[in-house]
Amino acid sequence: MRTLKTEEFMVNMGPQHPSTHGVLKLVLTLDGEIVKDCVPHIGFLHRGMEKIFENRTYHQIMPYTDRLDYLASMTNNFAYALAVEKMVGVKIPPRAEYIRVIMAELQRIASHLIWFSTFAIDLGATTPFLYGFRERELIIDLFEAASGNRLTYNYFRIGGISRDINPAWIEQAKKALDNIAKQIDQYEILLTGNPIFTERTKNIAVIKPELAKSYGLTGPNLRSCGIPLDLRLDYPYSVYPELEFNVITAKNGDTFDRYKVRLDEIRESIKMIKQAFDKLPEGDIMTKVPKVLKPEAGEIYSAIESPRGELGFYIVSDGSQKPQRCKVRAPSFANLAIIPDIAKGLMISDLVALTGSIDIVLGEIDR
Amino acid sequence: KENKVYIAIKTTIPREGAEMGSITSLWRGADWLERELYDMFGIKFNDHPDLRRILMWDGYEGYPLRKDFTSPEIIKLPEVK
């Protein structure tokens, strides 16, 4: 029998490709359908955020943080506000703390729903895409009612939040959450037991815990490898210690586990928001914070659990009204860096599943 | 519950001809971070497997996050007393 000779060839996947979730370019070396090498190229969305931060006052930076991880603006606001508050020693009113946590968890659900939709469409399932976006719309409506915006909310302030929520909003939110909880079960019927879906995801693109630690993976990607790191519990901030919730983990670290962990996290978030509504105290939503903030010279690192992992702000102050340096520790940046290692030897269709399941947002990778 | 802490290790290097050793052999994740530092601050990491610009394009001159890098588009804010 004659053996066929094959030749390796290179393909540019992206920067304009639907399954790279933004402007990411993967230069692939292929042998037939097998990926031999994968080199990511990033920076297409680089706007020089960190340089801009150095030229803005502390209050002015807040709307820019919305544009980092644009699918989870609330958590960016949260991380930045916490960092500056820690720096100047501001204590915010309990009502504002609870509303912050409610918004952050709603944002987590919205972000995971987008992830679910786009991940499913990466695998060729178009129906979940429509369902995911339909349910996310309920949360976007809530955010629009609270903040006036649908994507970049600019809702948090240093010292509290910009607008209060009212009982009608809470009723609407509870209804939306009940609806989402019901729909998540529907999603599971569509995908979890679906043989086509499980064939495409189980034991595909397995991330070993040791490798995950070495790359500094955080968030659902790390928890799906069986490492229960959750900043809400391990480095508690805001009022998370007063809420009861479980850290969702899985064992295998494959594409399927990353899917399962995120779906279960939506359920946990729904529980947490309901608890927060029950405990929501009355009172102010803002502390008095000077219009011109001049933190003492020094530095701070403060991180929170964003839907994608550890989102940290490292701010250095020289005592002036503008930060001397502001570094954003973006979770997607670390999460994306692992792709070349995992991609080698995968089929090209599994690489699409891998990039989809890692859940990257180029806005915070390129900054 | 055990206390978890963040650890930061700091060092100083000269501004001109800035270079230092790479820690990619210890932490794989340091690869891209060191490339970013090289790209933005011009710090060369010895023994780095693949030291290229990461956010800016190849052939770009200058290191944007250095303090002496200014752009005419950056408008100075008026000083507030």
CSV table of C-alpha atoms in Angstrom, one decimal:
chain,number,residue,atom,x,y,z
A,1,MET,CA,0.0,0.0,0.0
A,2,ARG,CA,1.2,3.4,-0.9
A,3,THR,CA,1.6,5.8,2.0
A,4,LEU,CA,0.4,9.3,1.5
A,5,LYS,CA,2.8,12.1,2.1
A,6,THR,CA,1.5,15.1,3.9
A,7,GLU,CA,3.0,18.5,4.3
A,8,GLU,CA,2.6,21.0,7.1
A,9,PHE,CA,1.0,24.3,6.3
A,10,MET,CA,0.2,27.5,8.2
A,11,VAL,CA,-3.1,29.1,8.7
A,12,ASN,CA,-4.0,32.4,10.2
A,13,MET,CA,-7.1,32.0,12.4
A,14,GLY,CA,-8.3,35.5,13.1
A,15,PRO,CA,-8.1,38.4,13.8
A,16,GLN,CA,-11.5,38.4,12.1
A,17,HIS,CA,-12.8,35.0,12.9
A,18,PRO,CA,-16.1,34.3,14.8
A,19,SER,CA,-14.6,31.7,17.1
A,20,THR,CA,-11.7,33.8,18.4
A,21,HIS,CA,-14.2,35.9,20.3
A,22,GLY,CA,-12.8,39.3,19.4
A,23,VAL,CA,-9.6,40.3,17.7
A,24,LEU,CA,-7.3,37.5,18.5
A,25,LYS,CA,-5.0,36.0,15.8
A,26,LEU,CA,-3.8,32.4,16.2
A,27,VAL,CA,-1.1,31.4,13.8
A,28,LEU,CA,-1.6,27.6,13.4
A,29,THR,CA,0.8,25.1,11.9
A,30,LEU,CA,-1.3,22.3,10.7
A,31,ASP,CA,-0.6,18.7,9.6
A,32,GLY,CA,-3.9,17.9,8.0
A,33,GLU,CA,-6.4,18.6,10.7
A,34,ILE,CA,-4.0,18.2,13.6
A,35,VAL,CA,-2.6,21.4,15.2
A,36,LYS,CA,1.2,21.1,15.4
A,37,ASP,CA,1.9,24.6,16.7
A,38,CYS,CA,-0.2,27.5,17.8
A,39,VAL,CA,1.1,31.0,18.3
A,40,PRO,CA,-1.3,33.6,19.6
A,41,HIS,CA,-0.9,37.2,18.5
A,42,ILE,CA,-2.6,39.8,20.7
A,43,GLY,CA,-2.7,43.6,20.9
A,44,PHE,CA,-5.2,44.4,18.2
A,45,LEU,CA,-7.4,46.0,20.8
A,46,HIS,CA,-4.6,47.8,22.7
A,47,ARG,CA,-5.8,51.3,23.6
A,48,GLY,CA,-3.1,52.1,26.1
A,49,MET,CA,-5.4,52.0,29.1
A,50,GLU,CA,-2.6,51.9,31.7
A,51,LYS,CA,-1.1,55.0,30.1
A,52,ILE,CA,-4.4,56.7,30.1
A,53,PHE,CA,-4.9,55.9,33.8
A,54,GLU,CA,-1.7,57.7,34.6
A,55,ASN,CA,-3.1,60.9,33.0
A,56,ARG,CA,-6.5,60.8,34.7
A,57,THR,CA,-7.6,61.6,38.3
A,58,TYR,CA,-8.8,58.7,40.4
A,59,HIS,CA,-12.5,59.6,39.9
A,60,GLN,CA,-12.0,59.9,36.1
A,61,ILE,CA,-10.6,56.4,35.7
A,62,MET,CA,-13.9,54.7,36.7
A,63,PRO,CA,-15.6,54.8,33.2
A,64,TYR,CA,-12.4,53.6,31.5
A,65,THR,CA,-12.5,50.4,33.6
A,66,ASP,CA,-15.8,49.6,32.0
A,67,ARG,CA,-14.0,49.1,28.7
A,68,LEU,CA,-11.5,46.5,30.0
A,69,ASP,CA,-13.7,43.4,30.3
A,70,TYR,CA,-16.6,44.8,28.4
A,71,LEU,CA,-18.8,41.7,29.1
A,72,ALA,CA,-18.5,42.3,32.9
A,73,SER,CA,-18.2,46.0,33.4
A,74,MET,CA,-19.7,45.9,36.9
A,75,THR,CA,-16.9,43.7,38.2
A,76,ASN,CA,-14.3,46.0,36.7
A,77,ASN,CA,-15.9,48.9,38.5
A,78,PHE,CA,-16.0,46.9,41.6
A,79,ALA,CA,-12.3,45.9,41.5
A,80,TYR,CA,-11.2,49.4,40.8
A,81,ALA,CA,-13.4,51.0,43.5
A,82,LEU,CA,-12.2,48.5,46.1
A,83,ALA,CA,-8.6,49.2,45.3
A,84,VAL,CA,-8.9,53.0,45.6
A,85,GLU,CA,-11.0,52.7,48.7
A,86,LYS,CA,-8.4,50.5,50.3
A,87,MET,CA,-5.8,53.1,49.4
A,88,VAL,CA,-7.6,56.1,50.9
A,89,GLY,CA,-9.3,54.1,53.7
A,90,VAL,CA,-12.9,54.8,52.9
A,91,LYS,CA,-15.6,52.8,54.5
A,92,ILE,CA,-18.7,52.5,52.4
A,93,PRO,CA,-22.3,52.2,53.8
A,94,PRO,CA,-23.7,48.6,54.2
A,95,ARG,CA,-26.5,49.2,51.7
A,96,ALA,CA,-24.0,50.1,49.0
A,97,GLU,CA,-21.9,47.0,49.9
A,98,TYR,CA,-24.9,44.7,49.4
A,99,ILE,CA,-26.0,46.4,46.1
A,100,ARG,CA,-22.5,46.1,44.9
A,101,VAL,CA,-22.5,42.3,45.5
A,102,ILE,CA,-25.9,42.0,43.9
A,103,MET,CA,-24.7,43.8,40.8
A,104,ALA,CA,-21.5,41.8,40.7
A,105,GLU,CA,-23.3,38.5,40.9
A,106,LEU,CA,-25.9,39.5,38.3
A,107,GLN,CA,-23.0,40.4,36.1
A,108,ARG,CA,-21.4,37.0,36.6
A,109,ILE,CA,-24.7,35.4,35.5
A,110,ALA,CA,-24.9,37.7,32.4
A,111,SER,CA,-21.3,37.0,31.6
A,112,HIS,CA,-21.6,33.2,32.0
A,113,LEU,CA,-24.7,33.3,29.8
A,114,ILE,CA,-22.9,35.0,27.0
A,115,TRP,CA,-20.1,32.5,27.4
A,116,PHE,CA,-22.6,29.7,27.3
A,117,SER,CA,-24.2,31.0,24.1
A,118,THR,CA,-21.0,31.6,22.2
A,119,PHE,CA,-19.4,28.4,23.4
A,120,ALA,CA,-22.4,26.4,22.1
A,121,ILE,CA,-22.3,28.2,18.7
A,122,ASP,CA,-18.6,27.4,18.5
A,123,LEU,CA,-19.6,23.7,18.7
A,124,GLY,CA,-22.2,24.2,16.1
A,125,ALA,CA,-25.3,24.4,18.3
A,126,THR,CA,-27.2,27.5,17.3
A,127,THR,CA,-30.3,27.1,19.5
A,128,PRO,CA,-28.6,27.7,22.9
A,129,PHE,CA,-27.1,30.9,21.4
A,130,LEU,CA,-30.6,32.4,21.1
A,131,TYR,CA,-31.7,31.1,24.5
A,132,GLY,CA,-28.6,32.4,26.3
A,133,PHE,CA,-28.9,35.9,24.9
A,134,ARG,CA,-32.7,35.9,25.6
A,135,GLU,CA,-32.0,35.3,29.3
A,136,ARG,CA,-29.1,37.7,29.4
A,137,GLU,CA,-31.4,40.4,28.2
A,138,LEU,CA,-33.4,40.1,31.5
A,139,ILE,CA,-30.2,41.1,33.4
A,140,ILE,CA,-29.3,43.8,30.9
A,141,ASP,CA,-32.8,45.3,31.4
A,142,LEU,CA,-32.1,45.4,35.1
A,143,PHE,CA,-28.8,47.1,34.7
A,144,GLU,CA,-30.3,49.6,32.3
A,145,ALA,CA,-33.0,50.4,34.9
A,146,ALA,CA,-30.4,50.8,37.6
A,147,SER,CA,-27.6,52.6,35.8
A,148,GLY,CA,-29.0,53.9,32.5
A,149,ASN,CA,-26.6,51.9,30.3
A,150,ARG,CA,-26.7,48.5,28.7
A,151,LEU,CA,-23.1,47.6,28.4
A,152,THR,CA,-20.7,50.1,30.0
A,153,TYR,CA,-22.5,50.9,33.3
A,154,ASN,CA,-20.2,53.2,35.2
A,155,TYR,CA,-22.4,52.4,38.1
A,156,PHE,CA,-19.9,52.3,41.0
A,157,ARG,CA,-18.3,55.3,42.6
A,158,ILE,CA,-15.3,55.5,44.9
A,159,GLY,CA,-17.2,55.5,48.2
A,160,GLY,CA,-20.4,53.8,47.1
A,161,ILE,CA,-22.6,53.5,44.1
A,162,SER,CA,-24.2,56.1,41.8
A,163,ARG,CA,-27.9,55.3,42.1
A,164,ASP,CA,-30.1,53.4,44.6
A,165,ILE,CA,-32.4,50.5,43.7
A,166,ASN,CA,-36.1,50.5,44.6
A,167,PRO,CA,-38.6,47.7,45.6
A,168,ALA,CA,-40.0,47.5,42.1
A,169,TRP,CA,-36.5,46.8,40.8
A,170,ILE,CA,-36.0,44.1,43.4
A,171,GLU,CA,-39.3,42.4,42.4
A,172,GLN,CA,-38.2,42.5,38.7
A,173,ALA,CA,-34.9,41.0,39.6
A,174,LYS,CA,-36.4,38.2,41.6
A,175,LYS,CA,-38.7,37.3,38.7
A,176,ALA,CA,-35.8,37.4,36.3
A,177,LEU,CA,-33.7,35.1,38.6
A,178,ASP,CA,-36.5,32.6,38.9
A,179,ASN,CA,-36.9,32.6,35.1
A,180,ILE,CA,-33.1,32.1,34.6
A,181,ALA,CA,-33.0,29.3,37.2
A,182,LYS,CA,-35.7,27.5,35.2
A,183,GLN,CA,-34.0,28.1,31.9
A,184,ILE,CA,-30.6,26.8,33.1
A,185,ASP,CA,-32.3,23.4,33.7
A,186,GLN,CA,-33.5,23.6,30.1
A,187,TYR,CA,-30.0,24.3,28.9
A,188,GLU,CA,-28.8,21.2,30.6
A,189,ILE,CA,-31.4,19.1,28.9
A,190,LEU,CA,-30.3,20.6,25.6
A,191,LEU,CA,-26.5,20.0,26.0
A,192,THR,CA,-25.3,18.1,29.1
A,193,GLY,CA,-26.6,14.7,28.1
A,194,ASN,CA,-26.4,15.3,24.4
A,195,PRO,CA,-24.1,12.7,22.9
A,196,ILE,CA,-22.9,15.1,20.1
A,197,PHE,CA,-22.0,17.6,22.8
A,198,THR,CA,-20.3,15.2,25.2
A,199,GLU,CA,-18.3,13.6,22.3
A,200,ARG,CA,-17.0,17.1,21.4
A,201,THR,CA,-16.1,18.1,25.0
A,202,LYS,CA,-15.3,15.2,27.3
A,203,ASN,CA,-11.6,14.5,27.7
A,204,ILE,CA,-10.9,17.2,25.1
A,205,ALA,CA,-8.2,19.8,25.8
A,206,VAL,CA,-7.5,18.6,29.4
A,207,ILE,CA,-5.6,21.1,31.6
A,208,LYS,CA,-3.5,19.5,34.3
A,209,PRO,CA,-3.7,21.2,37.7
A,210,GLU,CA,0.1,21.6,37.9
A,211,LEU,CA,0.2,23.4,34.5
A,212,ALA,CA,-2.8,25.5,35.4
A,213,LYS,CA,-0.9,26.7,38.6
A,214,SER,CA,2.2,27.4,36.6
A,215,TYR,CA,0.4,29.6,34.2
A,216,GLY,CA,-1.5,31.4,36.9
A,217,LEU,CA,-4.9,30.3,35.8
A,218,THR,CA,-7.8,31.6,37.9
A,219,GLY,CA,-11.6,31.5,38.0
A,220,PRO,CA,-13.8,28.7,36.5
A,221,ASN,CA,-10.9,27.5,34.4
A,222,LEU,CA,-8.8,26.7,37.5
A,223,ARG,CA,-11.7,25.4,39.5
A,224,SER,CA,-12.5,22.9,36.7
A,225,CYS,CA,-9.1,21.3,37.3
A,226,GLY,CA,-10.1,20.6,40.9
A,227,ILE,CA,-8.3,23.5,42.7
A,228,PRO,CA,-10.9,25.3,44.8
A,229,LEU,CA,-9.5,28.8,44.6
A,230,ASP,CA,-12.2,31.4,44.9
A,231,LEU,CA,-11.2,34.9,45.9
A,232,ARG,CA,-14.7,35.5,47.3
A,233,LEU,CA,-13.9,32.9,50.0
A,234,ASP,CA,-10.1,32.8,50.1
A,235,TYR,CA,-9.4,36.5,50.2
A,236,PRO,CA,-12.8,37.8,51.3
A,237,TYR,CA,-13.9,41.3,50.3
A,238,SER,CA,-17.1,43.4,50.6
A,239,VAL,CA,-20.0,41.4,52.3
A,240,TYR,CA,-19.2,38.0,50.8
A,241,PRO,CA,-18.4,36.5,54.2
A,242,GLU,CA,-22.0,37.1,55.2
A,243,LEU,CA,-23.4,35.1,52.3
A,244,GLU,CA,-23.5,31.3,52.1
A,245,PHE,CA,-22.3,29.7,48.9
A,246,ASN,CA,-20.3,26.8,47.7
A,247,VAL,CA,-17.2,26.8,45.5
A,248,ILE,CA,-17.9,24.8,42.4
A,249,THR,CA,-15.2,22.5,41.3
A,250,ALA,CA,-14.8,19.7,38.9
A,251,LYS,CA,-12.1,17.0,38.5
A,252,ASN,CA,-10.9,16.5,34.9
A,253,GLY,CA,-10.2,20.0,33.7
A,254,ASP,CA,-11.5,19.2,30.2
A,255,THR,CA,-13.8,21.3,28.1
A,256,PHE,CA,-16.9,19.6,29.5
A,257,ASP,CA,-15.9,20.5,33.1
A,258,ARG,CA,-15.3,24.1,32.2
A,259,TYR,CA,-18.9,24.1,30.9
A,260,LYS,CA,-20.3,22.4,33.9
A,261,VAL,CA,-18.5,24.6,36.4
A,262,ARG,CA,-19.9,27.7,34.8
A,263,LEU,CA,-23.5,26.5,34.6
A,264,ASP,CA,-23.3,25.5,38.3
A,265,GLU,CA,-21.8,28.9,39.2
A,266,ILE,CA,-24.9,30.6,37.7
A,267,ARG,CA,-27.0,28.6,40.1
A,268,GLU,CA,-24.8,29.6,43.1
A,269,SER,CA,-24.9,33.2,42.0
A,270,ILE,CA,-28.7,33.1,42.0
A,271,LYS,CA,-28.7,31.8,45.5
A,272,MET,CA,-26.3,34.5,46.6
A,273,ILE,CA,-28.3,37.3,45.1
A,274,LYS,CA,-31.5,36.0,46.8
A,275,GLN,CA,-29.7,36.0,50.2
A,276,ALA,CA,-28.4,39.5,49.5
A,277,PHE,CA,-31.9,40.8,48.8
A,278,ASP,CA,-33.1,39.3,52.1
A,279,LYS,CA,-30.3,41.0,54.0
A,280,LEU,CA,-30.4,44.3,52.1
A,281,PRO,CA,-30.3,47.0,54.8
A,282,GLU,CA,-31.7,50.5,54.5
A,283,GLY,CA,-29.5,53.6,54.5
A,284,ASP,CA,-27.1,55.7,52.4
A,285,ILE,CA,-25.5,54.5,49.2
A,286,MET,CA,-22.5,56.9,49.3
A,287,THR,CA,-19.9,58.1,51.8
A,288,LYS,CA,-18.5,61.5,51.5
A,289,VAL,CA,-15.3,61.3,49.5
A,290,PRO,CA,-13.3,64.4,48.5
A,291,LYS,CA,-13.7,65.6,44.9
A,292,VAL,CA,-9.9,65.7,44.6
A,293,LEU,CA,-8.5,62.4,45.8
A,294,LYS,CA,-4.9,62.5,46.8
A,295,PRO,CA,-3.9,59.1,48.4
A,296,GLU,CA,-0.7,59.0,50.4
A,297,ALA,CA,2.3,57.9,48.5
A,298,GLY,CA,2.4,54.1,48.5
A,299,GLU,CA,1.0,51.2,46.6
A,300,ILE,CA,-1.7,48.7,46.8
A,301,TYR,CA,-2.8,45.5,45.2
A,302,SER,CA,-6.4,44.5,45.5
A,303,ALA,CA,-8.1,41.7,43.6
A,304,ILE,CA,-11.6,40.3,43.2
A,305,GLU,CA,-13.2,37.3,41.6
A,306,SER,CA,-14.5,38.4,38.3
A,307,PRO,CA,-16.5,36.0,36.1
A,308,ARG,CA,-13.2,35.1,34.4
A,309,GLY,CA,-10.9,34.9,37.5
A,310,GLU,CA,-8.7,37.1,39.5
A,311,LEU,CA,-9.1,40.7,38.4
A,312,GLY,CA,-6.6,42.8,40.3
A,313,PHE,CA,-5.6,46.4,40.3
A,314,TYR,CA,-2.1,47.4,41.4
A,315,ILE,CA,-1.9,51.1,41.9
A,316,VAL,CA,1.1,53.1,42.9
A,317,SER,CA,0.5,56.6,44.2
A,318,ASP,CA,3.1,59.4,44.5
A,319,GLY,CA,0.8,61.5,46.6
A,320,SER,CA,-0.7,63.5,43.6
A,321,GLN,CA,-4.2,63.4,42.2
A,322,LYS,CA,-3.3,60.9,39.5
A,323,PRO,CA,-1.9,57.4,39.9
A,324,GLN,CA,1.8,57.1,39.1
A,325,ARG,CA,1.2,53.6,37.8
A,326,CYS,CA,-1.9,51.4,37.5
A,327,LYS,CA,-1.4,47.8,36.4
A,328,VAL,CA,-4.5,45.7,35.7
A,329,ARG,CA,-4.0,42.0,36.4
A,330,ALA,CA,-6.5,40.7,33.8
A,331,PRO,CA,-7.6,37.1,34.3
A,332,SER,CA,-8.0,36.5,30.6
A,333,PHE,CA,-4.4,37.4,29.9
A,334,ALA,CA,-3.2,34.5,32.0
A,335,ASN,CA,-5.9,32.2,30.8
A,336,LEU,CA,-5.1,32.8,27.2
A,337,ALA,CA,-1.4,32.2,27.6
A,338,ILE,CA,-2.0,28.5,28.3
A,339,ILE,CA,-3.6,27.9,24.9
A,340,PRO,CA,-0.4,27.2,22.9
A,341,ASP,CA,0.6,24.4,25.4
A,342,ILE,CA,-2.8,22.7,25.3
A,343,ALA,CA,-3.4,23.2,21.6
A,344,LYS,CA,-0.6,21.0,20.4
A,345,GLY,CA,-1.9,17.7,19.1
A,346,LEU,CA,-5.6,18.8,19.1
A,347,MET,CA,-7.8,18.7,16.1
A,348,ILE,CA,-8.6,22.1,14.8
A,349,SER,CA,-12.2,21.8,15.7
A,350,ASP,CA,-11.2,21.0,19.3
A,351,LEU,CA,-9.0,24.1,19.3
A,352,VAL,CA,-12.1,26.1,18.6
A,353,ALA,CA,-13.8,24.4,21.5
A,354,LEU,CA,-10.8,25.1,23.7
A,355,THR,CA,-10.6,28.8,23.0
A,356,GLY,CA,-14.4,29.0,23.4
A,357,SER,CA,-14.3,27.2,26.8
A,358,ILE,CA,-11.4,29.3,28.2
A,359,ASP,CA,-13.7,32.4,28.0
A,360,ILE,CA,-11.5,35.2,26.9
A,361,VAL,CA,-12.3,38.9,26.5
A,362,LEU,CA,-9.8,40.7,24.4
A,363,GLY,CA,-10.7,44.0,25.9
A,364,GLU,CA,-8.9,43.1,29.2
A,365,ILE,CA,-6.1,41.2,27.5
A,366,ASP,CA,-5.0,44.1,25.3
A,367,ARG,CA,-6.1,46.8,27.7
B,1,LYS,CA,-9.6,28.6,57.9
B,2,GLU,CA,-6.0,29.1,57.0
B,3,ASN,CA,-4.8,32.6,56.2
B,4,LYS,CA,-3.7,33.2,52.6
B,5,VAL,CA,-1.4,36.0,51.7
B,6,TYR,CA,-0.1,37.7,48.6
B,7,ILE,CA,3.7,37.8,48.2
B,8,ALA,CA,5.5,40.5,46.2
B,9,ILE,CA,9.2,40.4,45.4
B,10,LYS,CA,10.8,43.6,44.4
B,11,THR,CA,14.1,44.5,42.9
B,12,THR,CA,15.7,47.6,41.3
B,13,ILE,CA,17.5,47.6,38.0
B,14,PRO,CA,19.3,50.5,36.3
B,15,ARG,CA,17.2,52.6,33.9
B,16,GLU,CA,19.7,52.6,31.0
B,17,GLY,CA,20.3,49.2,29.5
B,18,ALA,CA,17.7,47.6,31.8
B,19,GLU,CA,18.0,43.9,31.9
B,20,MET,CA,17.3,41.1,34.3
B,21,GLY,CA,16.9,37.3,34.6
B,22,SER,CA,13.8,35.6,33.4
B,23,ILE,CA,11.6,33.4,35.7
B,24,THR,CA,9.9,31.6,32.9
B,25,SER,CA,11.7,28.4,34.0
B,26,LEU,CA,9.8,28.6,37.3
B,27,TRP,CA,6.5,30.0,36.2
B,28,ARG,CA,5.3,29.4,32.6
B,29,GLY,CA,2.8,32.3,33.0
B,30,ALA,CA,5.7,34.7,33.4
B,31,ASP,CA,6.4,34.3,29.6
B,32,TRP,CA,3.8,36.8,28.5
B,33,LEU,CA,4.2,39.1,31.5
B,34,GLU,CA,7.9,39.5,30.8
B,35,ARG,CA,7.1,40.1,27.1
B,36,GLU,CA,4.7,42.8,28.2
B,37,LEU,CA,7.3,44.4,30.4
B,38,TYR,CA,9.8,44.3,27.6
B,39,ASP,CA,7.2,45.9,25.3
B,40,MET,CA,6.1,48.6,27.6
B,41,PHE,CA,9.2,49.4,29.6
B,42,GLY,CA,12.0,48.1,27.5
B,43,ILE,CA,13.4,45.7,30.1
B,44,LYS,CA,15.3,42.8,28.6
B,45,PHE,CA,14.9,39.4,30.2
B,46,ASN,CA,17.9,37.2,29.7
B,47,ASP,CA,17.1,33.5,29.0
B,48,HIS,CA,13.6,34.3,27.9
B,49,PRO,CA,12.6,31.8,25.3
B,50,ASP,CA,10.7,34.2,23.0
B,51,LEU,CA,11.3,37.9,23.8
B,52,ARG,CA,9.2,39.8,21.3
B,53,ARG,CA,6.8,42.7,21.6
B,54,ILE,CA,3.4,41.5,22.6
B,55,LEU,CA,0.9,44.4,22.5
B,56,MET,CA,2.6,46.8,20.1
B,57,TRP,CA,3.6,45.6,16.6
B,58,ASP,CA,7.1,44.4,15.6
B,59,GLY,CA,9.2,47.4,14.5
B,60,TYR,CA,7.5,49.8,16.9
B,61,GLU,CA,10.0,52.2,18.5
B,62,GLY,CA,9.9,53.4,22.0
B,63,TYR,CA,8.4,52.0,25.3
B,64,PRO,CA,5.0,53.5,25.9
B,65,LEU,CA,4.7,53.1,29.7
B,66,ARG,CA,8.0,54.9,30.4
B,67,LYS,CA,7.5,58.2,32.0
B,68,ASP,CA,9.5,60.1,29.3
B,69,PHE,CA,7.2,58.7,26.6
B,70,THR,CA,4.6,61.4,26.0
B,71,SER,CA,2.2,61.9,23.2
B,72,PRO,CA,1.0,65.3,22.0
B,73,GLU,CA,-2.6,63.9,22.3
B,74,ILE,CA,-2.2,63.7,26.1
B,75,ILE,CA,-3.6,66.9,27.4
B,76,LYS,CA,-2.3,68.0,30.8
B,77,LEU,CA,-5.0,68.5,33.4
B,78,PRO,CA,-5.1,71.8,35.1
B,79,GLU,CA,-3.6,71.6,38.7
B,80,VAL,CA,-6.3,71.7,41.4
B,81,LYS,CA,-5.3,73.0,44.7
